Amino acid sequence: MYAMKKSLIYLAVAACLAGCTNNKDKEEAENAKALAAATHEELVQAIQERDQLLDVMNDIINTTNDIKSAEGIVAINATGGEGGPSQAQVKSDLEAIKATLAERQKRLQELEASVKNSKSNNSKLLATIESLKTQIANQTAEIEQLQSQLATANQTIANLGAQVDTLTTNVQQVTGERDQAMAEATRQEDLANACYFAIGSKKELKEHNIIEGGGFLRKSKILPSDFDKSFFTQADKRTLTSIPLHSTKAKIITNAQHKDSYVIEDENGQKVLKITNPAQFWATSNYVVIQID
C-alpha cells in the first residue's frame, strides 16, 4: 500500500515537471517570436532612415550644382553681361533654392529625431546627419551671399544707369548747344556772304527808288537811303559766278564794283554778267545795280 502511494506521488511530480517544462518552452517561443518581430521592425525602420538619408544626400549634391550654376549667373549679372537670365529670374531662383534648403534642413531634423528615438540609436547615422546639416547651413550661407552680391550688382547697375542717363542728358544738352552754335555760325557766315543784285530799266529802277534825280548835266543818285530792298535778289558770294541779264544792253551803274573784277558778255544774243574776281567784286559793297536799257 505504501509502495503504491509513493508511485502515485512520483507520477504527480513528473506530470507537474512536464507541465512546467512545456509552459516554459512555450513562453520562450513566444519571446523569441516577439524578439524577431521587434528586430524586423527595427530593421525596416533603419532601412527607411537610411533611404531617407540617401535621398537628402542626393538632393544636397544637386543643390551644390545649382549653387555653382547660380554663382556663374550672378557673376554675369554683376558685370552687366548679356545672354543669361534676367536679374529678376536669378533673384527668384535664389529664393527658391533657399526655401528648398530650409525644407531639407527640416527633413534632417525630423530624421535625426527619429533615429534618436529608435532602439538602434545608430551613432554613425547621427554623425552623417550632423554633417549634412552643416553642409546645408553652409549652402544657405552661400545663397545668402549670392543674394547679397546680386543686390549689390543691382544697385551698381542702377547707379550706372543713373550715370548713363545723366551723361546722356549732358551729351544731348552739349549736342544741342553745339548744333545751335553751328547753326548760328552758319547763319552768320551766310549773312557775311550774302549779296544782292537788282536788274531793271532806268524807269523800273526809279520806280523802286533805287536811283533818283538825273537829268540835263545832273548825275543820278544811286541807292539813296530809302531804296526798295525788296527789288533786289539775294545770292551767295561764294557760289554766284554769273547773272543772266535777259537783255541786249546792260551796264553796272553802281561804282563799288571794280571794273577788273567782272565782264559782261554776249551769250545767244543776251547779255550775261560774269564775276571773275568775287573778292574784289564785293569788296566795297554787297549791292550791285544793273541797268538794262
PDB file of C-alpha atoms in Angstrom:
ATOM      1  CA  MET A   1       0.000   0.000   0.000  1.00  0.00           C
ATOM      2  CA  TYR A   2       2.752   2.376   0.885  1.00  0.00           C
ATOM      3  CA  ALA A   3       4.592   1.500  -2.257  1.00  0.00           C
ATOM      4  CA  MET A   4       1.548   2.359  -4.367  1.00  0.00           C
ATOM      5  CA  LYS A   5       1.170   5.798  -2.756  1.00  0.00           C
ATOM      6  CA  LYS A   6       4.793   6.507  -3.361  1.00  0.00           C
ATOM      7  CA  SER A   7       4.404   5.609  -7.011  1.00  0.00           C
ATOM      8  CA  LEU A   8       1.433   7.919  -7.331  1.00  0.00           C
ATOM      9  CA  ILE A   9       3.414  10.795  -5.821  1.00  0.00           C
ATOM     10  CA  TYR A  10       6.242  10.248  -8.304  1.00  0.00           C
ATOM     11  CA  LEU A  11       3.784  10.297 -11.172  1.00  0.00           C
ATOM     12  CA  ALA A  12       2.232  13.544  -9.965  1.00  0.00           C
ATOM     13  CA  VAL A  13       5.607  15.241  -9.595  1.00  0.00           C
ATOM     14  CA  ALA A  14       6.671  14.023 -13.039  1.00  0.00           C
ATOM     15  CA  ALA A  15       3.469  15.326 -14.577  1.00  0.00           C
ATOM     16  CA  CYS A  16       3.959  18.669 -12.864  1.00  0.00           C
ATOM     17  CA  LEU A  17       7.519  18.910 -14.063  1.00  0.00           C
ATOM     18  CA  ALA A  18       6.459  18.036 -17.585  1.00  0.00           C
ATOM     19  CA  GLY A  19       3.772  20.719 -17.493  1.00  0.00           C
ATOM     20  CA  CYS A  20       6.156  23.328 -16.210  1.00  0.00           C
ATOM     21  CA  THR A  21       8.645  22.437 -18.883  1.00  0.00           C
ATOM     22  CA  ASN A  22       6.013  22.771 -21.601  1.00  0.00           C
ATOM     23  CA  ASN A  23       4.896  26.190 -20.290  1.00  0.00           C
ATOM     24  CA  LYS A  24       8.475  27.409 -20.173  1.00  0.00           C
ATOM     25  CA  ASP A  25       9.147  26.260 -23.721  1.00  0.00           C
ATOM     26  CA  LYS A  26       6.004  27.976 -24.923  1.00  0.00           C
ATOM     27  CA  GLU A  27       6.937  31.250 -23.209  1.00  0.00           C
ATOM     28  CA  GLU A  28      10.435  31.108 -24.652  1.00  0.00           C
ATOM     29  CA  ALA A  29       8.997  30.513 -28.113  1.00  0.00           C
ATOM     30  CA  GLU A  30       6.658  33.457 -27.751  1.00  0.00           C
ATOM     31  CA  ASN A  31       9.530  35.667 -26.552  1.00  0.00           C
ATOM     32  CA  ALA A  32      11.686  34.587 -29.489  1.00  0.00           C
ATOM     33  CA  LYS A  33       8.838  35.372 -31.854  1.00  0.00           C
ATOM     34  CA  ALA A  34       8.328  38.810 -30.309  1.00  0.00           C
ATOM     35  CA  LEU A  35      12.081  39.466 -30.429  1.00  0.00           C
ATOM     36  CA  ALA A  36      12.162  38.510 -34.096  1.00  0.00           C
ATOM     37  CA  ALA A  37       9.228  40.793 -34.834  1.00  0.00           C
ATOM     38  CA  ALA A  38      10.889  43.660 -32.972  1.00  0.00           C
ATOM     39  CA  THR A  39      14.174  43.091 -34.746  1.00  0.00           C
ATOM     40  CA  HIS A  40      12.394  43.048 -38.110  1.00  0.00           C
ATOM     41  CA  GLU A  41      10.602  46.307 -37.288  1.00  0.00           C
ATOM     42  CA  GLU A  42      13.857  47.971 -36.267  1.00  0.00           C
ATOM     43  CA  LEU A  43      15.491  46.704 -39.437  1.00  0.00           C
ATOM     44  CA  VAL A  44      12.708  48.118 -41.590  1.00  0.00           C
ATOM     45  CA  GLN A  45      12.923  51.442 -39.772  1.00  0.00           C
ATOM     46  CA  ALA A  46      16.701  51.520 -40.140  1.00  0.00           C
ATOM     47  CA  ILE A  47      16.409  50.850 -43.867  1.00  0.00           C
ATOM     48  CA  GLN A  48      13.807  53.590 -44.223  1.00  0.00           C
ATOM     49  CA  GLU A  49      16.022  56.033 -42.328  1.00  0.00           C
ATOM     50  CA  ARG A  50      18.991  55.087 -44.487  1.00  0.00           C
ATOM     51  CA  ASP A  51      16.971  55.563 -47.692  1.00  0.00           C
ATOM     52  CA  GLN A  52      15.690  58.947 -46.497  1.00  0.00           C
ATOM     53  CA  LEU A  53      19.228  59.975 -45.675  1.00  0.00           C
ATOM     54  CA  LEU A  54      20.437  58.925 -49.136  1.00  0.00           C
ATOM     55  CA  ASP A  55      17.641  60.957 -50.714  1.00  0.00           C
ATOM     56  CA  VAL A  56      18.694  64.036 -48.752  1.00  0.00           C
ATOM     57  CA  MET A  57      22.338  63.464 -49.704  1.00  0.00           C
ATOM     58  CA  ASN A  58      21.405  63.294 -53.395  1.00  0.00           C
ATOM     59  CA  ASP A  59      19.322  66.456 -53.027  1.00  0.00           C
ATOM     60  CA  ILE A  60      22.267  68.246 -51.405  1.00  0.00           C
ATOM     61  CA  ILE A  61      24.551  67.200 -54.274  1.00  0.00           C
ATOM     62  CA  ASN A  62      22.023  68.561 -56.774  1.00  0.00           C
ATOM     63  CA  THR A  63      21.735  71.757 -54.772  1.00  0.00           C
ATOM     64  CA  THR A  64      25.510  72.141 -54.830  1.00  0.00           C
ATOM     65  CA  ASN A  65      25.376  72.026 -58.631  1.00  0.00           C
ATOM     66  CA  ASP A  66      22.522  74.542 -58.635  1.00  0.00           C
ATOM     67  CA  ILE A  67      24.539  76.895 -56.431  1.00  0.00           C
ATOM     68  CA  LYS A  68      27.613  76.634 -58.661  1.00  0.00           C
ATOM     69  CA  SER A  69      25.435  77.458 -61.654  1.00  0.00           C
ATOM     70  CA  ALA A  70      23.858  80.370 -59.757  1.00  0.00           C
ATOM     71  CA  GLU A  71      27.319  81.698 -58.875  1.00  0.00           C
ATOM     72  CA  GLY A  72      28.184  81.926 -62.573  1.00  0.00           C
ATOM     73  CA  ILE A  73      24.895  83.614 -63.423  1.00  0.00           C
ATOM     74  CA  VAL A  74      25.259  86.149 -60.601  1.00  0.00           C
ATOM     75  CA  ALA A  75      28.790  86.897 -61.811  1.00  0.00           C
ATOM     76  CA  ILE A  76      27.451  87.572 -65.309  1.00  0.00           C
ATOM     77  CA  ASN A  77      24.741  89.868 -63.953  1.00  0.00           C
ATOM     78  CA  ALA A  78      27.240  91.648 -61.698  1.00  0.00           C
ATOM     79  CA  THR A  79      29.368  92.568 -64.710  1.00  0.00           C
ATOM     80  CA  GLY A  80      26.362  93.609 -66.801  1.00  0.00           C
ATOM     81  CA  GLY A  81      26.811  90.685 -69.191  1.00  0.00           C
ATOM     82  CA  GLU A  82      24.122  89.686 -71.638  1.00  0.00           C
ATOM     83  CA  GLY A  83      22.720  86.389 -72.809  1.00  0.00           C
ATOM     84  CA  GLY A  84      21.810  84.972 -69.376  1.00  0.00           C
ATOM     85  CA  PRO A  85      18.641  85.006 -67.253  1.00  0.00           C
ATOM     86  CA  SER A  86      17.275  88.339 -66.133  1.00  0.00           C
ATOM     87  CA  GLN A  87      18.109  89.654 -62.666  1.00  0.00           C
ATOM     88  CA  ALA A  88      14.510  89.112 -61.602  1.00  0.00           C
ATOM     89  CA  GLN A  89      14.723  85.450 -62.664  1.00  0.00           C
ATOM     90  CA  VAL A  90      18.046  84.958 -60.848  1.00  0.00           C
ATOM     91  CA  LYS A  91      16.592  86.515 -57.701  1.00  0.00           C
ATOM     92  CA  SER A  92      13.590  84.187 -57.901  1.00  0.00           C
ATOM     93  CA  ASP A  93      15.839  81.145 -58.433  1.00  0.00           C
ATOM     94  CA  LEU A  94      17.994  82.007 -55.412  1.00  0.00           C
ATOM     95  CA  GLU A  95      14.922  82.380 -53.209  1.00  0.00           C
ATOM     96  CA  ALA A  96      13.646  79.003 -54.446  1.00  0.00           C
ATOM     97  CA  ILE A  97      16.981  77.315 -53.626  1.00  0.00           C
ATOM     98  CA  LYS A  98      16.998  78.890 -50.175  1.00  0.00           C
ATOM     99  CA  ALA A  99      13.455  77.661 -49.490  1.00  0.00           C
ATOM    100  CA  THR A 100      14.446  74.171 -50.655  1.00  0.00           C
ATOM    101  CA  LEU A 101      17.426  74.155 -48.292  1.00  0.00           C
ATOM    102  CA  ALA A 102      15.175  75.127 -45.381  1.00  0.00           C
ATOM    103  CA  GLU A 103      12.840  72.245 -46.231  1.00  0.00           C
ATOM    104  CA  ARG A 104      15.778  69.784 -46.356  1.00  0.00           C
ATOM    105  CA  GLN A 105      17.100  71.059 -43.041  1.00  0.00           C
ATOM    106  CA  LYS A 106      13.688  70.362 -41.553  1.00  0.00           C
ATOM    107  CA  ARG A 107      13.690  66.838 -43.023  1.00  0.00           C
ATOM    108  CA  LEU A 108      17.097  66.179 -41.485  1.00  0.00           C
ATOM    109  CA  GLN A 109      15.906  67.370 -38.072  1.00  0.00           C
ATOM    110  CA  GLU A 110      12.901  65.062 -38.279  1.00  0.00           C
ATOM    111  CA  LEU A 111      15.121  62.158 -39.373  1.00  0.00           C
ATOM    112  CA  GLU A 112      17.562  62.906 -36.557  1.00  0.00           C
ATOM    113  CA  ALA A 113      14.738  62.800 -34.004  1.00  0.00           C
ATOM    114  CA  SER A 114      13.505  59.525 -35.479  1.00  0.00           C
ATOM    115  CA  VAL A 115      16.967  57.930 -35.263  1.00  0.00           C
ATOM    116  CA  LYS A 116      17.452  59.111 -31.685  1.00  0.00           C
ATOM    117  CA  ASN A 117      14.077  57.635 -30.684  1.00  0.00           C
ATOM    118  CA  SER A 118      14.727  54.324 -32.410  1.00  0.00           C
ATOM    119  CA  LYS A 119      16.094  51.362 -30.439  1.00  0.00           C
ATOM    120  CA  SER A 120      19.135  51.066 -32.716  1.00  0.00           C
ATOM    121  CA  ASN A 121      20.404  54.577 -31.910  1.00  0.00           C
ATOM    122  CA  ASN A 122      22.906  54.406 -34.801  1.00  0.00           C
ATOM    123  CA  SER A 123      25.750  56.784 -33.907  1.00  0.00           C
ATOM    124  CA  LYS A 124      27.207  56.693 -37.447  1.00  0.00           C
ATOM    125  CA  LEU A 125      23.853  57.668 -38.932  1.00  0.00           C
ATOM    126  CA  LEU A 126      23.577  60.533 -36.462  1.00  0.00           C
ATOM    127  CA  ALA A 127      27.065  61.704 -37.361  1.00  0.00           C
ATOM    128  CA  THR A 128      26.172  61.644 -41.068  1.00  0.00           C
ATOM    129  CA  ILE A 129      23.003  63.632 -40.366  1.00  0.00           C
ATOM    130  CA  GLU A 130      25.000  66.219 -38.423  1.00  0.00           C
ATOM    131  CA  SER A 131      27.470  66.510 -41.321  1.00  0.00           C
ATOM    132  CA  LEU A 132      24.634  67.008 -43.790  1.00  0.00           C
ATOM    133  CA  LYS A 133      23.078  69.650 -41.567  1.00  0.00           C
ATOM    134  CA  THR A 134      26.401  71.509 -41.623  1.00  0.00           C
ATOM    135  CA  GLN A 135      26.514  71.265 -45.436  1.00  0.00           C
ATOM    136  CA  ILE A 136      23.013  72.670 -45.715  1.00  0.00           C
ATOM    137  CA  ALA A 137      23.917  75.512 -43.339  1.00  0.00           C
ATOM    138  CA  ASN A 138      26.964  76.302 -45.499  1.00  0.00           C
ATOM    139  CA  GLN A 139      24.866  76.180 -48.661  1.00  0.00           C
ATOM    140  CA  THR A 140      22.313  78.509 -47.095  1.00  0.00           C
ATOM    141  CA  ALA A 141      25.133  80.923 -46.244  1.00  0.00           C
ATOM    142  CA  GLU A 142      26.363  80.720 -49.863  1.00  0.00           C
ATOM    143  CA  ILE A 143      22.875  81.513 -51.178  1.00  0.00           C
ATOM    144  CA  GLU A 144      22.585  84.484 -48.818  1.00  0.00           C
ATOM    145  CA  GLN A 145      25.977  85.713 -50.042  1.00  0.00           C
ATOM    146  CA  LEU A 146      24.849  85.350 -53.660  1.00  0.00           C
ATOM    147  CA  GLN A 147      21.662  87.250 -52.854  1.00  0.00           C
ATOM    148  CA  SER A 148      23.776  89.998 -51.314  1.00  0.00           C
ATOM    149  CA  GLN A 149      26.045  90.066 -54.379  1.00  0.00           C
ATOM    150  CA  LEU A 150      23.034  90.235 -56.668  1.00  0.00           C
ATOM    151  CA  ALA A 151      21.524  93.083 -54.647  1.00  0.00           C
ATOM    152  CA  THR A 152      24.864  94.918 -54.791  1.00  0.00           C
ATOM    153  CA  ALA A 153      25.065  94.272 -58.531  1.00  0.00           C
ATOM    154  CA  ASN A 154      21.520  95.573 -58.979  1.00  0.00           C
ATOM    155  CA  GLN A 155      22.392  98.734 -57.056  1.00  0.00           C
ATOM    156  CA  THR A 156      25.610  99.172 -59.029  1.00  0.00           C
ATOM    157  CA  ILE A 157      23.755  98.719 -62.301  1.00  0.00           C
ATOM    158  CA  ALA A 158      21.072 101.151 -61.131  1.00  0.00           C
ATOM    159  CA  ASN A 159      23.761 103.702 -60.240  1.00  0.00           C
ATOM    160  CA  LEU A 160      25.451 103.173 -63.581  1.00  0.00           C
ATOM    161  CA  GLY A 161      22.095 103.555 -65.288  1.00  0.00           C
ATOM    162  CA  ALA A 162      21.545 106.847 -63.492  1.00  0.00           C
ATOM    163  CA  GLN A 163      25.020 107.986 -64.501  1.00  0.00           C
ATOM    164  CA  VAL A 164      24.353 106.969 -68.091  1.00  0.00           C
ATOM    165  CA  ASP A 165      21.068 108.883 -68.032  1.00  0.00           C
ATOM    166  CA  THR A 166      22.854 111.932 -66.663  1.00  0.00           C
ATOM    167  CA  LEU A 167      25.617 111.604 -69.247  1.00  0.00           C
ATOM    168  CA  THR A 168      23.027 111.144 -71.982  1.00  0.00           C
ATOM    169  CA  THR A 169      21.247 114.274 -70.829  1.00  0.00           C
ATOM    170  CA  ASN A 170      24.544 116.160 -70.715  1.00  0.00           C
ATOM    171  CA  VAL A 171      25.517 114.868 -74.152  1.00  0.00           C
ATOM    172  CA  GLN A 172      22.129 115.850 -75.536  1.00  0.00           C
ATOM    173  CA  GLN A 173      22.455 119.276 -73.960  1.00  0.00           C
ATOM    174  CA  VAL A 174      26.006 119.740 -75.245  1.00  0.00           C
ATOM    175  CA  THR A 175      24.990 118.391 -78.645  1.00  0.00           C
ATOM    176  CA  GLY A 176      22.054 120.774 -78.728  1.00  0.00           C
ATOM    177  CA  GLU A 177      24.272 123.680 -77.772  1.00  0.00           C
ATOM    178  CA  ARG A 178      26.835 122.626 -80.381  1.00  0.00           C
ATOM    179  CA  ASP A 179      24.187 122.298 -83.073  1.00  0.00           C
ATOM    180  CA  GLN A 180      22.762 125.640 -82.084  1.00  0.00           C
ATOM    181  CA  ALA A 181      26.218 127.220 -82.185  1.00  0.00           C
ATOM    182  CA  MET A 182      26.948 125.606 -85.554  1.00  0.00           C
ATOM    183  CA  ALA A 183      23.614 126.783 -86.914  1.00  0.00           C
ATOM    184  CA  GLU A 184      24.307 130.290 -85.660  1.00  0.00           C
ATOM    185  CA  ALA A 185      27.803 130.188 -87.139  1.00  0.00           C
ATOM    186  CA  THR A 186      26.351 129.022 -90.446  1.00  0.00           C
ATOM    187  CA  ARG A 187      23.745 131.765 -90.314  1.00  0.00           C
ATOM    188  CA  GLN A 188      26.370 134.376 -89.561  1.00  0.00           C
ATOM    189  CA  GLU A 189      28.581 133.034 -92.352  1.00  0.00           C
ATOM    190  CA  ASP A 190      25.650 133.103 -94.760  1.00  0.00           C
ATOM    191  CA  LEU A 191      24.884 136.661 -93.735  1.00  0.00           C
ATOM    192  CA  ALA A 192      28.519 137.635 -94.203  1.00  0.00           C
ATOM    193  CA  ASN A 193      28.464 136.126 -97.702  1.00  0.00           C
ATOM    194  CA  ALA A 194      25.059 137.455 -98.690  1.00  0.00           C
ATOM    195  CA  CYS A 195      24.993 139.716-101.735  1.00  0.00           C
ATOM    196  CA  TYR A 196      22.200 141.455-103.605  1.00  0.00           C
ATOM    197  CA  PHE A 197      21.672 142.417-107.218  1.00  0.00           C
ATOM    198  CA  ALA A 198      18.939 144.400-108.973  1.00  0.00           C
ATOM    199  CA  ILE A 199      18.274 144.277-112.719  1.00  0.00           C
ATOM    200  CA  GLY A 200      15.948 146.737-114.359  1.00  0.00           C
ATOM    201  CA  SER A 201      15.415 149.530-116.786  1.00  0.00           C
ATOM    202  CA  LYS A 202      16.062 153.093-115.724  1.00  0.00           C
ATOM    203  CA  LYS A 203      12.352 153.591-115.297  1.00  0.00           C
ATOM    204  CA  GLU A 204      11.983 150.489-113.128  1.00  0.00           C
ATOM    205  CA  LEU A 205      14.956 151.452-111.011  1.00  0.00           C
ATOM    206  CA  LYS A 206      13.481 154.892-110.432  1.00  0.00           C
ATOM    207  CA  GLU A 207      10.070 153.445-109.575  1.00  0.00           C
ATOM    208  CA  HIS A 208      11.708 151.403-106.813  1.00  0.00           C
ATOM    209  CA  ASN A 209      13.719 154.405-105.650  1.00  0.00           C
ATOM    210  CA  ILE A 210      16.985 152.632-106.442  1.00  0.00           C
ATOM    211  CA  ILE A 211      18.127 155.636-108.445  1.00  0.00           C
ATOM    212  CA  GLU A 212      16.813 159.143-108.175  1.00  0.00           C
ATOM    213  CA  GLY A 213      17.387 162.522-109.851  1.00  0.00           C
ATOM    214  CA  GLY A 214      19.360 162.733-113.020  1.00  0.00           C
ATOM    215  CA  GLY A 215      18.660 164.982-115.934  1.00  0.00           C
ATOM    216  CA  PHE A 216      20.496 167.502-118.077  1.00  0.00           C
ATOM    217  CA  LEU A 217      24.053 167.766-116.786  1.00  0.00           C
ATOM    218  CA  ARG A 218      22.987 166.131-113.499  1.00  0.00           C
ATOM    219  CA  LYS A 219      24.076 162.751-112.172  1.00  0.00           C
ATOM    220  CA  SER A 220      21.620 160.202-110.857  1.00  0.00           C
ATOM    221  CA  LYS A 221      21.983 159.259-107.218  1.00  0.00           C
ATOM    222  CA  ILE A 222      22.223 155.505-106.825  1.00  0.00           C
ATOM    223  CA  LEU A 223      20.902 153.667-103.741  1.00  0.00           C
ATOM    224  CA  PRO A 224      19.524 156.528-101.680  1.00  0.00           C
ATOM    225  CA  SER A 225      18.791 155.796 -98.031  1.00  0.00           C
ATOM    226  CA  ASP A 226      15.206 154.764 -98.664  1.00  0.00           C
ATOM    227  CA  PHE A 227      15.758 152.464-101.681  1.00  0.00           C
ATOM    228  CA  ASP A 228      13.444 149.487-102.120  1.00  0.00           C
ATOM    229  CA  LYS A 229      15.399 146.449-100.919  1.00  0.00           C
ATOM    230  CA  SER A 230      12.631 144.073-101.960  1.00  0.00           C
ATOM    231  CA  PHE A 231      13.508 144.673-105.618  1.00  0.00           C
ATOM    232  CA  PHE A 232      16.882 143.036-105.099  1.00  0.00           C
ATOM    233  CA  THR A 233      17.594 139.346-105.447  1.00  0.00           C
ATOM    234  CA  GLN A 234      19.654 137.763-102.657  1.00  0.00           C
ATOM    235  CA  ALA A 235      22.541 135.460-103.581  1.00  0.00           C
ATOM    236  CA  ASP A 236      25.705 133.947-102.063  1.00  0.00           C
ATOM    237  CA  LYS A 237      29.075 135.475-102.921  1.00  0.00           C
ATOM    238  CA  ARG A 238      30.708 132.053-102.681  1.00  0.00           C
ATOM    239  CA  THR A 239      28.560 130.499-105.391  1.00  0.00           C
ATOM    240  CA  LEU A 240      27.404 133.395-107.562  1.00  0.00           C
ATOM    241  CA  THR A 241      29.637 133.464-110.658  1.00  0.00           C
ATOM    242  CA  SER A 242      27.289 134.688-113.420  1.00  0.00           C
ATOM    243  CA  ILE A 243      23.991 136.531-113.763  1.00  0.00           C
ATOM    244  CA  PRO A 244      21.843 136.218-116.934  1.00  0.00           C
ATOM    245  CA  LEU A 245      20.568 139.717-117.714  1.00  0.00           C
ATOM    246  CA  HIS A 246      17.952 138.837-120.388  1.00  0.00           C
ATOM    247  CA  SER A 247      18.698 141.930-122.382  1.00  0.00           C
ATOM    248  CA  THR A 248      20.789 143.014-125.356  1.00  0.00           C
ATOM    249  CA  LYS A 249      22.047 146.021-123.433  1.00  0.00           C
ATOM    250  CA  ALA A 250      23.383 146.106-119.877  1.00  0.00           C
ATOM    251  CA  LYS A 251      25.729 148.035-117.646  1.00  0.00           C
ATOM    252  CA  ILE A 252      26.585 148.181-113.958  1.00  0.00           C
ATOM    253  CA  ILE A 253      25.676 151.617-112.618  1.00  0.00           C
ATOM    254  CA  THR A 254      26.949 151.200-109.039  1.00  0.00           C
ATOM    255  CA  ASN A 255      30.515 152.422-108.527  1.00  0.00           C
ATOM    256  CA  ALA A 256      31.511 149.890-105.857  1.00  0.00           C
ATOM    257  CA  GLN A 257      32.423 147.065-108.246  1.00  0.00           C
ATOM    258  CA  HIS A 258      35.950 147.213-109.618  1.00  0.00           C
ATOM    259  CA  LYS A 259      35.962 147.070-113.398  1.00  0.00           C
ATOM    260  CA  ASP A 260      38.648 144.385-113.437  1.00  0.00           C
ATOM    261  CA  SER A 261      36.525 142.040-111.320  1.00  0.00           C
ATOM    262  CA  TYR A 262      33.816 141.308-113.907  1.00  0.00           C
ATOM    263  CA  VAL A 263      32.898 141.161-117.579  1.00  0.00           C
ATOM    264  CA  ILE A 264      29.607 141.481-119.456  1.00  0.00           C
ATOM    265  CA  GLU A 265      29.463 139.105-122.381  1.00  0.00           C
ATOM    266  CA  ASP A 266      27.021 138.037-125.059  1.00  0.00           C
ATOM    267  CA  GLU A 267      25.552 134.570-124.922  1.00  0.00           C
ATOM    268  CA  ASN A 268      22.980 133.655-127.525  1.00  0.00           C
ATOM    269  CA  GLY A 269      22.263 137.338-128.177  1.00  0.00           C
ATOM    270  CA  GLN A 270      21.699 138.119-124.481  1.00  0.00           C
ATOM    271  CA  LYS A 271      23.983 139.850-122.021  1.00  0.00           C
ATOM    272  CA  VAL A 272      25.460 137.872-119.122  1.00  0.00           C
ATOM    273  CA  LEU A 273      27.373 139.331-116.186  1.00  0.00           C
ATOM    274  CA  LYS A 274      30.303 137.124-115.200  1.00  0.00           C
ATOM    275  CA  ILE A 275      32.118 137.779-111.939  1.00  0.00           C
ATOM    276  CA  THR A 276      35.781 136.934-112.439  1.00  0.00           C
ATOM    277  CA  ASN A 277      37.071 138.031-109.042  1.00  0.00           C
ATOM    278  CA  PRO A 278      34.364 137.708-106.378  1.00  0.00           C
ATOM    279  CA  ALA A 279      36.519 139.011-103.505  1.00  0.00           C
ATOM    280  CA  GLN A 280      37.330 142.177-105.438  1.00  0.00           C
ATOM    281  CA  PHE A 281      33.844 142.489-106.912  1.00  0.00           C
ATOM    282  CA  TRP A 282      32.166 142.545-103.487  1.00  0.00           C
ATOM    283  CA  ALA A 283      34.997 144.170-101.556  1.00  0.00           C
ATOM    284  CA  THR A 284      33.303 147.553-101.130  1.00  0.00           C
ATOM    285  CA  SER A 285      29.583 146.803-101.245  1.00  0.00           C
ATOM    286  CA  ASN A 286      27.226 143.833-101.158  1.00  0.00           C
ATOM    287  CA  TYR A 287      24.844 145.540-103.592  1.00  0.00           C
ATOM    288  CA  VAL A 288      25.117 145.819-107.358  1.00  0.00           C
ATOM    289  CA  VAL A 289      22.655 147.540-109.709  1.00  0.00           C
ATOM    290  CA  ILE A 290      22.491 146.581-113.375  1.00  0.00           C
ATOM    291  CA  GLN A 291      20.619 148.798-115.822  1.00  0.00           C
ATOM    292  CA  ILE A 292      19.437 147.020-118.942  1.00  0.00           C
ATOM    293  CA  ASP A 293      18.087 149.760-121.223  1.00  0.00           C
TER     294      ASP A 293
END
